[in-house]
N, CA and C of each residue as an Amber inpcrd file, in Angstrom:
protein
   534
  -2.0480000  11.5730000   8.8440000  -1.4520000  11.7040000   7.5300000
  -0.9120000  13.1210000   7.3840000   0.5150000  12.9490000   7.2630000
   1.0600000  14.3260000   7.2360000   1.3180000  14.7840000   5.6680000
   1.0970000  14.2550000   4.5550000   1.4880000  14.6170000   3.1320000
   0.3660000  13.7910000   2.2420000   0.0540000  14.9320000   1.5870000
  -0.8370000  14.7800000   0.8540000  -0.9850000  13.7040000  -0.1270000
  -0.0260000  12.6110000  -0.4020000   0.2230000  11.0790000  -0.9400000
  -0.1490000  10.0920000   0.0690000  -0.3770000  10.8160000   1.4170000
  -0.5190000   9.4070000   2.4020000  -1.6420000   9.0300000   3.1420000
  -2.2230000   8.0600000   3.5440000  -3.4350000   8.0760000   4.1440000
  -3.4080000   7.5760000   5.1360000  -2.1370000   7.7490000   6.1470000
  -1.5540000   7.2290000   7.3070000  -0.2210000   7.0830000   7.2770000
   0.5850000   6.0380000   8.5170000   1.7410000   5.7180000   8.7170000
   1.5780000   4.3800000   9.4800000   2.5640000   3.0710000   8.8770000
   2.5720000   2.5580000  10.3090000   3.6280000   2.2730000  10.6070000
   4.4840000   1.5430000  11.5100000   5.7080000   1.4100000  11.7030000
   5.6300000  -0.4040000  11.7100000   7.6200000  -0.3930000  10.7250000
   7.8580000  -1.7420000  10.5440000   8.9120000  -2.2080000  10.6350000
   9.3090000  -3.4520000  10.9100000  10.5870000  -3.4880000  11.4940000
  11.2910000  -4.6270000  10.3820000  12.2630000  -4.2120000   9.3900000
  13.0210000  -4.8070000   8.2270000  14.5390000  -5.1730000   9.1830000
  15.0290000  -6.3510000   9.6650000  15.8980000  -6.6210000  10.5480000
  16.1890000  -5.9790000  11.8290000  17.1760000  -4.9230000  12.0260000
  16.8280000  -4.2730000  13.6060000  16.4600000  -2.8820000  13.3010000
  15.8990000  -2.2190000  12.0680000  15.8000000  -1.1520000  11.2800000
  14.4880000  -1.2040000  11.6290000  13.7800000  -0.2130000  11.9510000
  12.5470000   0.4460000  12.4190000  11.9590000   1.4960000  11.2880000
  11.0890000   1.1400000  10.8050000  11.1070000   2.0590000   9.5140000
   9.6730000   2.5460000   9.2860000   9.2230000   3.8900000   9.1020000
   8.2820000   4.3490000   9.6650000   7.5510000   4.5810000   7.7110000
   6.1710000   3.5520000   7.2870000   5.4170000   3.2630000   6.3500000
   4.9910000   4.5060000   6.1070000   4.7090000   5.2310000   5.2220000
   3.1060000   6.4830000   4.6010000   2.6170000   5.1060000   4.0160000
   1.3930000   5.0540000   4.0840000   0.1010000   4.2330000   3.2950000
  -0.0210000   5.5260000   2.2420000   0.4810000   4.7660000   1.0560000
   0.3110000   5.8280000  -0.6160000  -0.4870000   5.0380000  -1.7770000
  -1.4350000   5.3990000  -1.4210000  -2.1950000   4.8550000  -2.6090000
  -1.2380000   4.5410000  -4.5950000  -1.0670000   5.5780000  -4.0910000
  -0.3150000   6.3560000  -5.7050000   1.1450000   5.5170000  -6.0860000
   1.3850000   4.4240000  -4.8390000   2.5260000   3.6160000  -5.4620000
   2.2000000   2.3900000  -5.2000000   2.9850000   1.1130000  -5.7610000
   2.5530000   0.1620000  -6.1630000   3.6680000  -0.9090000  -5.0180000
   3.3760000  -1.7420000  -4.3900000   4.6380000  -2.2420000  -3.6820000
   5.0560000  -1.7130000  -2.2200000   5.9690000  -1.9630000  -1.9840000
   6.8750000  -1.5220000  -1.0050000   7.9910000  -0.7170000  -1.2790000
   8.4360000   0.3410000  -0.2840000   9.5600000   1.6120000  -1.5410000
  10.3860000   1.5190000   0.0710000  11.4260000   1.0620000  -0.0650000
  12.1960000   1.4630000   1.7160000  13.2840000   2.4310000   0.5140000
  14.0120000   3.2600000   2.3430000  14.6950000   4.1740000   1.3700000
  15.9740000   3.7270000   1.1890000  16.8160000   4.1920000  -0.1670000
  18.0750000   3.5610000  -0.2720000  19.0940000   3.6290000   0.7350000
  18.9160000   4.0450000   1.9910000  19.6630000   4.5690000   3.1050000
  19.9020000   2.6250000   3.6830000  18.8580000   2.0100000   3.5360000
  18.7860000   0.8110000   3.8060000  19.3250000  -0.3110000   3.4200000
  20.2340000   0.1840000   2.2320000  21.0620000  -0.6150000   1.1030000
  21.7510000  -1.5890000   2.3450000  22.4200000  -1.2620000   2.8400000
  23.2790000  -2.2050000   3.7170000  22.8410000  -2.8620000   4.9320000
  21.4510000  -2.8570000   5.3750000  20.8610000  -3.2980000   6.4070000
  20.4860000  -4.6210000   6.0130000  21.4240000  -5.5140000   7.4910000
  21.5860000  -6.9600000   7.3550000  20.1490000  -7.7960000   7.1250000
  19.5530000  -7.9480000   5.8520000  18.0540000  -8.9930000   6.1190000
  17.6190000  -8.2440000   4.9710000  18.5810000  -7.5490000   3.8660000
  18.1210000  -6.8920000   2.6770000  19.1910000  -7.1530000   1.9850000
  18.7450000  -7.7930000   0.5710000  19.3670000  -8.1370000  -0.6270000
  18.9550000  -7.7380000  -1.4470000  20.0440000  -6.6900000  -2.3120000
  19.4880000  -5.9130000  -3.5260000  19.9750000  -6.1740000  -4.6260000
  19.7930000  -6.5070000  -5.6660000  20.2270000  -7.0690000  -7.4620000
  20.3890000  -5.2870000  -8.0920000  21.1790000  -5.6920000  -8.8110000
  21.2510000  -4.9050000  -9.7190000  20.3480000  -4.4290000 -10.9000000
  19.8400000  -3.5400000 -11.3870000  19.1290000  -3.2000000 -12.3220000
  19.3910000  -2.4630000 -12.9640000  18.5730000  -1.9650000 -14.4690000
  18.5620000  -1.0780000 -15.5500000  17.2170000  -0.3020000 -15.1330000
  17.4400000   0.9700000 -15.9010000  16.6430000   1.8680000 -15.8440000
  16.1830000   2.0460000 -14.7600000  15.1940000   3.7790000 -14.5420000
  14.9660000   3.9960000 -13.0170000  13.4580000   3.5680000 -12.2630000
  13.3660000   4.4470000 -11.2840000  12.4250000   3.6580000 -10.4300000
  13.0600000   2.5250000  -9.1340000  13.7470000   3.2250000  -8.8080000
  14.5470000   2.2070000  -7.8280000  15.2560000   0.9520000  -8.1710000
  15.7840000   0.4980000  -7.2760000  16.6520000  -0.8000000  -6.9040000
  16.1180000  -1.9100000  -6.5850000  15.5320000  -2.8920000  -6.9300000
  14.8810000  -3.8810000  -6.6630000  15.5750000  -4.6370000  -5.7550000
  15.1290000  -5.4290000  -4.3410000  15.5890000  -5.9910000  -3.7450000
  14.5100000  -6.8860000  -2.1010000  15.1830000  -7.3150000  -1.4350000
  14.1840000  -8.6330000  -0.7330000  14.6430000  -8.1950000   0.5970000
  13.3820000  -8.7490000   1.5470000  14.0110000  -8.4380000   2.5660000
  13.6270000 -10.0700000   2.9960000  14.3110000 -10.2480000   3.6680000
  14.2470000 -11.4320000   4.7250000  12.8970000 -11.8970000   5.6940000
  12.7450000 -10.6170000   6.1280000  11.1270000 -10.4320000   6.8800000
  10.7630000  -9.0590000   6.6110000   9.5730000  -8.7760000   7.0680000
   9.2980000  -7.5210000   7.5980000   7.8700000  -7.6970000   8.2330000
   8.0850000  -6.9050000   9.6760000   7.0120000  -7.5520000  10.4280000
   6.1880000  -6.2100000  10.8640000   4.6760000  -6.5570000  11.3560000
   4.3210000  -5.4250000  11.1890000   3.4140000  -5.7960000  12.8200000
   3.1280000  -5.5400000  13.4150000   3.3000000  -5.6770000  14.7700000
   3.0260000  -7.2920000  14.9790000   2.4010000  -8.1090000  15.0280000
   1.8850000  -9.3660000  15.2260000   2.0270000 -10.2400000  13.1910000
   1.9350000  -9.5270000  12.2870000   1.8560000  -9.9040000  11.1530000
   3.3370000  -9.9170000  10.6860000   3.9430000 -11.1150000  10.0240000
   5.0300000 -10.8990000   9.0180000   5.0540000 -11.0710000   7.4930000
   5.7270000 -10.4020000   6.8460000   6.0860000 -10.5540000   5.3930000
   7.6370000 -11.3430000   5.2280000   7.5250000 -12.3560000   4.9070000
   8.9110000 -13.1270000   4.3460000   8.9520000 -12.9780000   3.0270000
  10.5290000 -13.1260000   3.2610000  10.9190000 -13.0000000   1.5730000
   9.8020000 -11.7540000   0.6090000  10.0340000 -10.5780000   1.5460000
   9.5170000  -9.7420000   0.9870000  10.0420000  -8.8130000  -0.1240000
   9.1240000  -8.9920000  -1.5520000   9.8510000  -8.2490000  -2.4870000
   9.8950000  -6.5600000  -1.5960000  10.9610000  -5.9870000  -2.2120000
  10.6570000  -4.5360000  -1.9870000  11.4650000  -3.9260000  -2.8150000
  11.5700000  -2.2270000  -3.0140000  12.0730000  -1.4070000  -3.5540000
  13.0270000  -0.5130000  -2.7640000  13.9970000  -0.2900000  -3.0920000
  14.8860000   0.9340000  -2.6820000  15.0050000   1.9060000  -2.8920000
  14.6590000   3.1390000  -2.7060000  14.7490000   4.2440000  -3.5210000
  14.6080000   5.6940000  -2.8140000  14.4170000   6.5750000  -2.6790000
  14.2940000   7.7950000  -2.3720000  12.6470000   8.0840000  -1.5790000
  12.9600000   7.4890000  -0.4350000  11.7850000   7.2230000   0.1960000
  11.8720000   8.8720000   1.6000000  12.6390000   9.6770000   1.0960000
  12.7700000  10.9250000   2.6100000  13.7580000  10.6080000   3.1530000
  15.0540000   9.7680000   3.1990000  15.6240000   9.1640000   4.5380000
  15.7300000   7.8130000   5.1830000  16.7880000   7.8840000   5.9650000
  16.7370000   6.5540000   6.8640000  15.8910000   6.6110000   7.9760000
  15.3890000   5.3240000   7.9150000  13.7220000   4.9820000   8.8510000
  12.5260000   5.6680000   7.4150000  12.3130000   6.3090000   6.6610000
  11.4420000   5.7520000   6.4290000  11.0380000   4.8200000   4.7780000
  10.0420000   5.3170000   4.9110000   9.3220000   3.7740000   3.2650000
   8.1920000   4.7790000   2.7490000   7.5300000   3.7860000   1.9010000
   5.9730000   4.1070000   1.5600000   5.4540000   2.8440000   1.4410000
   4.0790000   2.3930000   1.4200000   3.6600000   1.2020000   1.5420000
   2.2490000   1.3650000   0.5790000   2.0020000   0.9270000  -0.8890000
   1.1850000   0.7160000  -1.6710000  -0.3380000  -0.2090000  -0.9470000
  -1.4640000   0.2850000  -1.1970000  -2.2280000  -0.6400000  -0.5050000
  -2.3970000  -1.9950000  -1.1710000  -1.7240000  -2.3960000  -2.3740000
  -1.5180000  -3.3970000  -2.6090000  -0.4380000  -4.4000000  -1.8310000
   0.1400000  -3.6610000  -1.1730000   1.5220000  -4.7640000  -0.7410000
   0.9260000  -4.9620000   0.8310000  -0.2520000  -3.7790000   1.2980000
  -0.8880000  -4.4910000   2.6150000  -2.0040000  -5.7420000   2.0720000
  -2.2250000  -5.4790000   1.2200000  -3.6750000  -6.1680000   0.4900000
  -3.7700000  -7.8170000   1.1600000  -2.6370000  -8.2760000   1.2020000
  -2.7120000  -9.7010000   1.5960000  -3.1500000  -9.5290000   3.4010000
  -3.2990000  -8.7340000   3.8360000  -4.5020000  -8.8810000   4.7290000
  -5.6000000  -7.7330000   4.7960000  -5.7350000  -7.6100000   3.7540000
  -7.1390000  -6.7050000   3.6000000  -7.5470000  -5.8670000   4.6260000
  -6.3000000  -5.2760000   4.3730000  -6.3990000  -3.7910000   5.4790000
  -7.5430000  -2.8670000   5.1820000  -7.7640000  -2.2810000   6.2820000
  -8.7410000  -1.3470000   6.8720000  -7.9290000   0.2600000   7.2200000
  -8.1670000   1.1690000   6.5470000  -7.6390000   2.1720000   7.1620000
  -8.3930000   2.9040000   7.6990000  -8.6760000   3.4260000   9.3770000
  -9.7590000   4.1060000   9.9050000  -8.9230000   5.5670000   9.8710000
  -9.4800000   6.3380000   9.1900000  -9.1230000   7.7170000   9.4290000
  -9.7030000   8.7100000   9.9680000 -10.7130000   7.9880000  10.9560000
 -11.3840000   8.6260000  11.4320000 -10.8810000   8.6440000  12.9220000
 -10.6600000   7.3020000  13.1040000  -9.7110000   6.4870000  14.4870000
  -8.2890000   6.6480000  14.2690000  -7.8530000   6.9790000  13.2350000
  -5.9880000   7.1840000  12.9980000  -5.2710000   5.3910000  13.3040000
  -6.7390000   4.2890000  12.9350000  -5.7840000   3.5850000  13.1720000
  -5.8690000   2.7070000  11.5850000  -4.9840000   1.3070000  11.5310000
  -4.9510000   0.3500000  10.4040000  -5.0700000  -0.7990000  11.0200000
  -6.2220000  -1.5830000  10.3840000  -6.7330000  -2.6810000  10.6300000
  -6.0920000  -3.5450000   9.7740000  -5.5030000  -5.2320000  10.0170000
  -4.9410000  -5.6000000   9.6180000  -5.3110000  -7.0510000   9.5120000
  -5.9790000  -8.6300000   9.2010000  -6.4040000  -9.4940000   9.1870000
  -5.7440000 -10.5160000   8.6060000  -5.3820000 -11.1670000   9.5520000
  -4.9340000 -12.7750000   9.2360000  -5.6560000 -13.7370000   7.7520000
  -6.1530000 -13.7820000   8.0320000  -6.8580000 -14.2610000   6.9880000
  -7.3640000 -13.8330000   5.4860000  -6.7640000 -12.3310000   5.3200000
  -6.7280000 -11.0600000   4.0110000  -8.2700000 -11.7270000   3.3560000
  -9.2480000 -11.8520000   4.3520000 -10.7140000 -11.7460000   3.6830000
 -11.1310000  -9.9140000   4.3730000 -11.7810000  -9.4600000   3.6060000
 -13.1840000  -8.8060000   3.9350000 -14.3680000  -8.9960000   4.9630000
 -14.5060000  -8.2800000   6.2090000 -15.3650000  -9.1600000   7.2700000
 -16.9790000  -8.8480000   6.5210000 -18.0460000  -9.3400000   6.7300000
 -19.3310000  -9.2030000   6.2940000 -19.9350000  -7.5050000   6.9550000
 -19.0080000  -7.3900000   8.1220000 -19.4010000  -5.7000000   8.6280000
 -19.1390000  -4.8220000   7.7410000 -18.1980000  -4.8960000   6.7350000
 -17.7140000  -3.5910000   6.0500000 -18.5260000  -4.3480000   4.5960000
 -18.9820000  -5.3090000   4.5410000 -19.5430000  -5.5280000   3.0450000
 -21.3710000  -5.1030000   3.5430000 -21.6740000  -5.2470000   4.4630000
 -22.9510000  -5.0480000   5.1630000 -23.3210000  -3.4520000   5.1770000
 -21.8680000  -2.7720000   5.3220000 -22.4390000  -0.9220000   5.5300000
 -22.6830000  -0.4480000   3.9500000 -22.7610000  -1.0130000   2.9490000
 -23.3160000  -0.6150000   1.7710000 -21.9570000   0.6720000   1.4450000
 -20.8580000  -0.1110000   1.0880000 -20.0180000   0.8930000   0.9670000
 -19.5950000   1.1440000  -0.4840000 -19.2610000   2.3120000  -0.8650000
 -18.5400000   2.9030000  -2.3340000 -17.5890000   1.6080000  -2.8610000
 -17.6330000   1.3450000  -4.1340000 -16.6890000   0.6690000  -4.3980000
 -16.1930000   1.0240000  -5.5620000 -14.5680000   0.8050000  -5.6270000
 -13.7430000   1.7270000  -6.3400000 -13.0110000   0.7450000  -6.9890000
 -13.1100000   0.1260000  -8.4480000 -11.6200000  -0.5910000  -9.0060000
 -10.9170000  -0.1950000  -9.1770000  -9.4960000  -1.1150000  -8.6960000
  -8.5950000  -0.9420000  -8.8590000  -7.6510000  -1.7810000  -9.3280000
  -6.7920000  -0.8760000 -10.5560000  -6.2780000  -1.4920000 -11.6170000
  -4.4490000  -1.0510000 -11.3700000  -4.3240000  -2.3760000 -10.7770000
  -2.5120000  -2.3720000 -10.3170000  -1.5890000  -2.6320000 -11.8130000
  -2.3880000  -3.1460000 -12.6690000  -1.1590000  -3.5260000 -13.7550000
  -2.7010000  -3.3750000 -15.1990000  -2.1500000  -2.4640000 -15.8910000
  -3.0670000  -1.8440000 -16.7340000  -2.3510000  -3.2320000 -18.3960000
  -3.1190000  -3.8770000 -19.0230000  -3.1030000  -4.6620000 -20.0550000
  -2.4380000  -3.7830000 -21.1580000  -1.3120000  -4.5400000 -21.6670000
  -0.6100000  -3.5120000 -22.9080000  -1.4720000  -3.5560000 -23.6690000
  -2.7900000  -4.4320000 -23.9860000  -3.9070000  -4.3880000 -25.1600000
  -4.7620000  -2.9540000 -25.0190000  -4.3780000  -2.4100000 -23.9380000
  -5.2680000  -0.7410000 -23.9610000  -4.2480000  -0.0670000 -24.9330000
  -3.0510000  -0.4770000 -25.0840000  -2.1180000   0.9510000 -25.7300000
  -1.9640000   2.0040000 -24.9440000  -2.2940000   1.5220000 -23.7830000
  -1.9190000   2.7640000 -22.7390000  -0.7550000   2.4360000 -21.9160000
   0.4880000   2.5160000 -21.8420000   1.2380000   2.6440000 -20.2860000
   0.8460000   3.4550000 -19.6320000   0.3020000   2.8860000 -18.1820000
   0.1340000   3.2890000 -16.5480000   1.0750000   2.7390000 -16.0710000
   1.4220000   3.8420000 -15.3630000   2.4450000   3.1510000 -14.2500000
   1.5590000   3.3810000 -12.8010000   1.7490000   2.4390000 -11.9390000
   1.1960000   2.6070000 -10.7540000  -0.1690000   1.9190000 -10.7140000
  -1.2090000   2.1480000  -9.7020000  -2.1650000   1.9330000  -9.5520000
  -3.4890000   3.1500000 -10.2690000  -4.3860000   2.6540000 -10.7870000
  -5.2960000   3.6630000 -11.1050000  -6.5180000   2.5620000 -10.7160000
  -7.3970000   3.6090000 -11.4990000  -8.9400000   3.3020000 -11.5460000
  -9.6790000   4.0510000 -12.2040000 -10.6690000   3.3830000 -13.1040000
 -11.7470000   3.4010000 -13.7990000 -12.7580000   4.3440000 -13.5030000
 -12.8330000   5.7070000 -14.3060000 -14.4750000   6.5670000 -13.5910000
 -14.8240000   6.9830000 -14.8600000 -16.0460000   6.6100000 -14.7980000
 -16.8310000   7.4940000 -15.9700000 -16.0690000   6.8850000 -17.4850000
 -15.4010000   5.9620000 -17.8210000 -14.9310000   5.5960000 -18.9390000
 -13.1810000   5.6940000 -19.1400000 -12.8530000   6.8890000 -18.0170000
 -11.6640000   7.3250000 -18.4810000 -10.6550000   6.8540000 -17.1080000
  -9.3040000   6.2660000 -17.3220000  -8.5520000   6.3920000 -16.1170000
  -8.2420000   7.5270000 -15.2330000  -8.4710000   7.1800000 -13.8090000
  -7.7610000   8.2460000 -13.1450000  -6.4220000   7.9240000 -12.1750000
  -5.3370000   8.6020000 -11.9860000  -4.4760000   7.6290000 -11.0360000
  -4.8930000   8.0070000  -9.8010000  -4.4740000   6.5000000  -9.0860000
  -5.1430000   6.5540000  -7.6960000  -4.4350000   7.1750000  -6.8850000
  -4.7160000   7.7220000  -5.7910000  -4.0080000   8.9280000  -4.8620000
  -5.0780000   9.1320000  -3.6700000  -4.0370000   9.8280000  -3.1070000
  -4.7140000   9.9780000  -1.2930000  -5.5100000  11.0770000  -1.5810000
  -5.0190000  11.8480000  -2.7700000  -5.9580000  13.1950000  -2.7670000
  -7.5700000  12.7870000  -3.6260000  -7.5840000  11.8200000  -3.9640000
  -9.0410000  10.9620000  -4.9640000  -9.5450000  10.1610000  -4.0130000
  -9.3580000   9.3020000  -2.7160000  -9.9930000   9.1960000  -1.9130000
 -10.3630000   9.4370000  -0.9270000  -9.8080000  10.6710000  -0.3560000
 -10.2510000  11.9390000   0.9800000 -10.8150000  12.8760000   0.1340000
 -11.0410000  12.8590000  -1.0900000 -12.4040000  13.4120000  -1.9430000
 -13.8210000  13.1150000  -1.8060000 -14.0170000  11.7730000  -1.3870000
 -14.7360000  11.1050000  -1.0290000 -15.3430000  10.9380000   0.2240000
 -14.4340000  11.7610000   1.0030000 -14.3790000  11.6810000   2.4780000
 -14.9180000  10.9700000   3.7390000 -14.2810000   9.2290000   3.1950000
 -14.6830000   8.1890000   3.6920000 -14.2260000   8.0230000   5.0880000
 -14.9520000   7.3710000   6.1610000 -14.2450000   7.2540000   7.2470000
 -13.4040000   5.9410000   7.2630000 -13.8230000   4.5400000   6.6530000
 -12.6340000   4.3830000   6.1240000 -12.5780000   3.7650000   4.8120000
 -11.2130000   3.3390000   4.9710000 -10.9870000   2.6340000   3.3790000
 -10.6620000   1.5290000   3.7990000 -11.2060000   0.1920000   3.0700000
 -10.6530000  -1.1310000   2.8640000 -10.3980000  -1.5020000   1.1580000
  -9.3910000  -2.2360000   1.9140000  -8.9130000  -3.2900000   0.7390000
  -9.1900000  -4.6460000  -0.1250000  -9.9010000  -4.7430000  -0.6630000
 -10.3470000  -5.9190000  -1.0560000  -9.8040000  -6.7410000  -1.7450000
  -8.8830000  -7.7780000  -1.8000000  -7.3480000  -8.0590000  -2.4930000
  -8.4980000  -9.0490000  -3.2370000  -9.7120000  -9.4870000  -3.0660000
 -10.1660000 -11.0060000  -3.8270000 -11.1160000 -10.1390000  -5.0320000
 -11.3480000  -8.8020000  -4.7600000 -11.9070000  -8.3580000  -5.8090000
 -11.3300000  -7.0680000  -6.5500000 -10.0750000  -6.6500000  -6.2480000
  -8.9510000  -5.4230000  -6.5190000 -10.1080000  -4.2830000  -6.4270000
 -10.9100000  -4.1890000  -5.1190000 -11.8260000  -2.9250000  -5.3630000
 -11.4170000  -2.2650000  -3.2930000 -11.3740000  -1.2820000  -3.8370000
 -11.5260000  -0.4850000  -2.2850000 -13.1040000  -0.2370000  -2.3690000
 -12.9680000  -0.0230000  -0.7790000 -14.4250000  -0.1100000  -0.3010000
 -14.5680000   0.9960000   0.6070000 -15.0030000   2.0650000   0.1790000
 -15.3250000   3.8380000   0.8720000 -16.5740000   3.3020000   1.9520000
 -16.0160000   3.7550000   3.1280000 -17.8150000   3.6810000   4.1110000
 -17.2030000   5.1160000   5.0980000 -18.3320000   5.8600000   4.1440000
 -18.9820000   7.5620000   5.0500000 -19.2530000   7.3130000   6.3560000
């Protein structure tokens, strides 16, 4: 992880475009950069107001795993080749990030194995779409401490200084194991 928003990288391939992921806690989705506007297997709609360009990709595959008809975002991602990747938009296979190993674990089946529920690990909610009944707009992902929101970020869970982080998409909770 080279920037302090990311808790890795992996590389993904959106038609013959090779596009190199940060894992960012702190965004919500998929963000490719607008450099990608015209790359054949991406369809982008028009929109109001900012926060990028909403648009689909055709696939996007991530070494053995694919995403079809993947929503994504366009926007000011650094450049052509790269993105950011929300751990919600890996969530559908209940990724594993070892940062101890520099690698990302990735599962067919987006369950939780009984090994990482077995090491008695930290668990952290996480709140992707905050209820307009709080009277609060959040944008992004946060989570719940002590009563009060905090937004979620790479710099709030290498606070923690977990070796790794999983995703738990059936219970919106990450799972810290020291």
């Amino acid at each position: 992880a080279n920037d302090s928003r990311s808790l890795g990288a992996i590389m993904v391939t959106v038609g013959s475009d090779t596009i190199r992921l940060e894992i960012d806690p702190g965004v919500t989705g998929l963000i490719v950069d607008e450099a990608h506007l015209r790359t054949p297997g991406i369809r982008s709609f028009d929109a109001e107001g900012g926060g990028g360009r909403p648009a689909a990709a055709n696939g996007v595959r991530l070494g053995l795993m694919m995403a079809r008809n993947a929503s994504i975002t366009l926007g000011n991602a650094g450049g052509r080749g790269r993105g950011r990747a929300g751990i919600d938009w890996l969530g559908r296979w209940a990724p594993t990030i070892d940062l101890a190993n520099r690698r990302v674990i990735l599962r067919r089946a987006g369950s939780v194995p009984y090994a990482v529920q077995a090491a008695q690990p930290e668990r952290l909610a996480v709140l992707l779409d905050v209820p307009a009944s709080t009277g609060t707009r959040l944008d992004g992902p946060w989570t719940v401490g002590g009563g009060t929101f905090m937004r979620l970020g790479a710099d709030l869970l290498l606070r923690a200084r977990p070796a790794t982080i999983t995703y738990d998409p059936r219970r919106g909770e990450l799972l810290l194991v020291r």
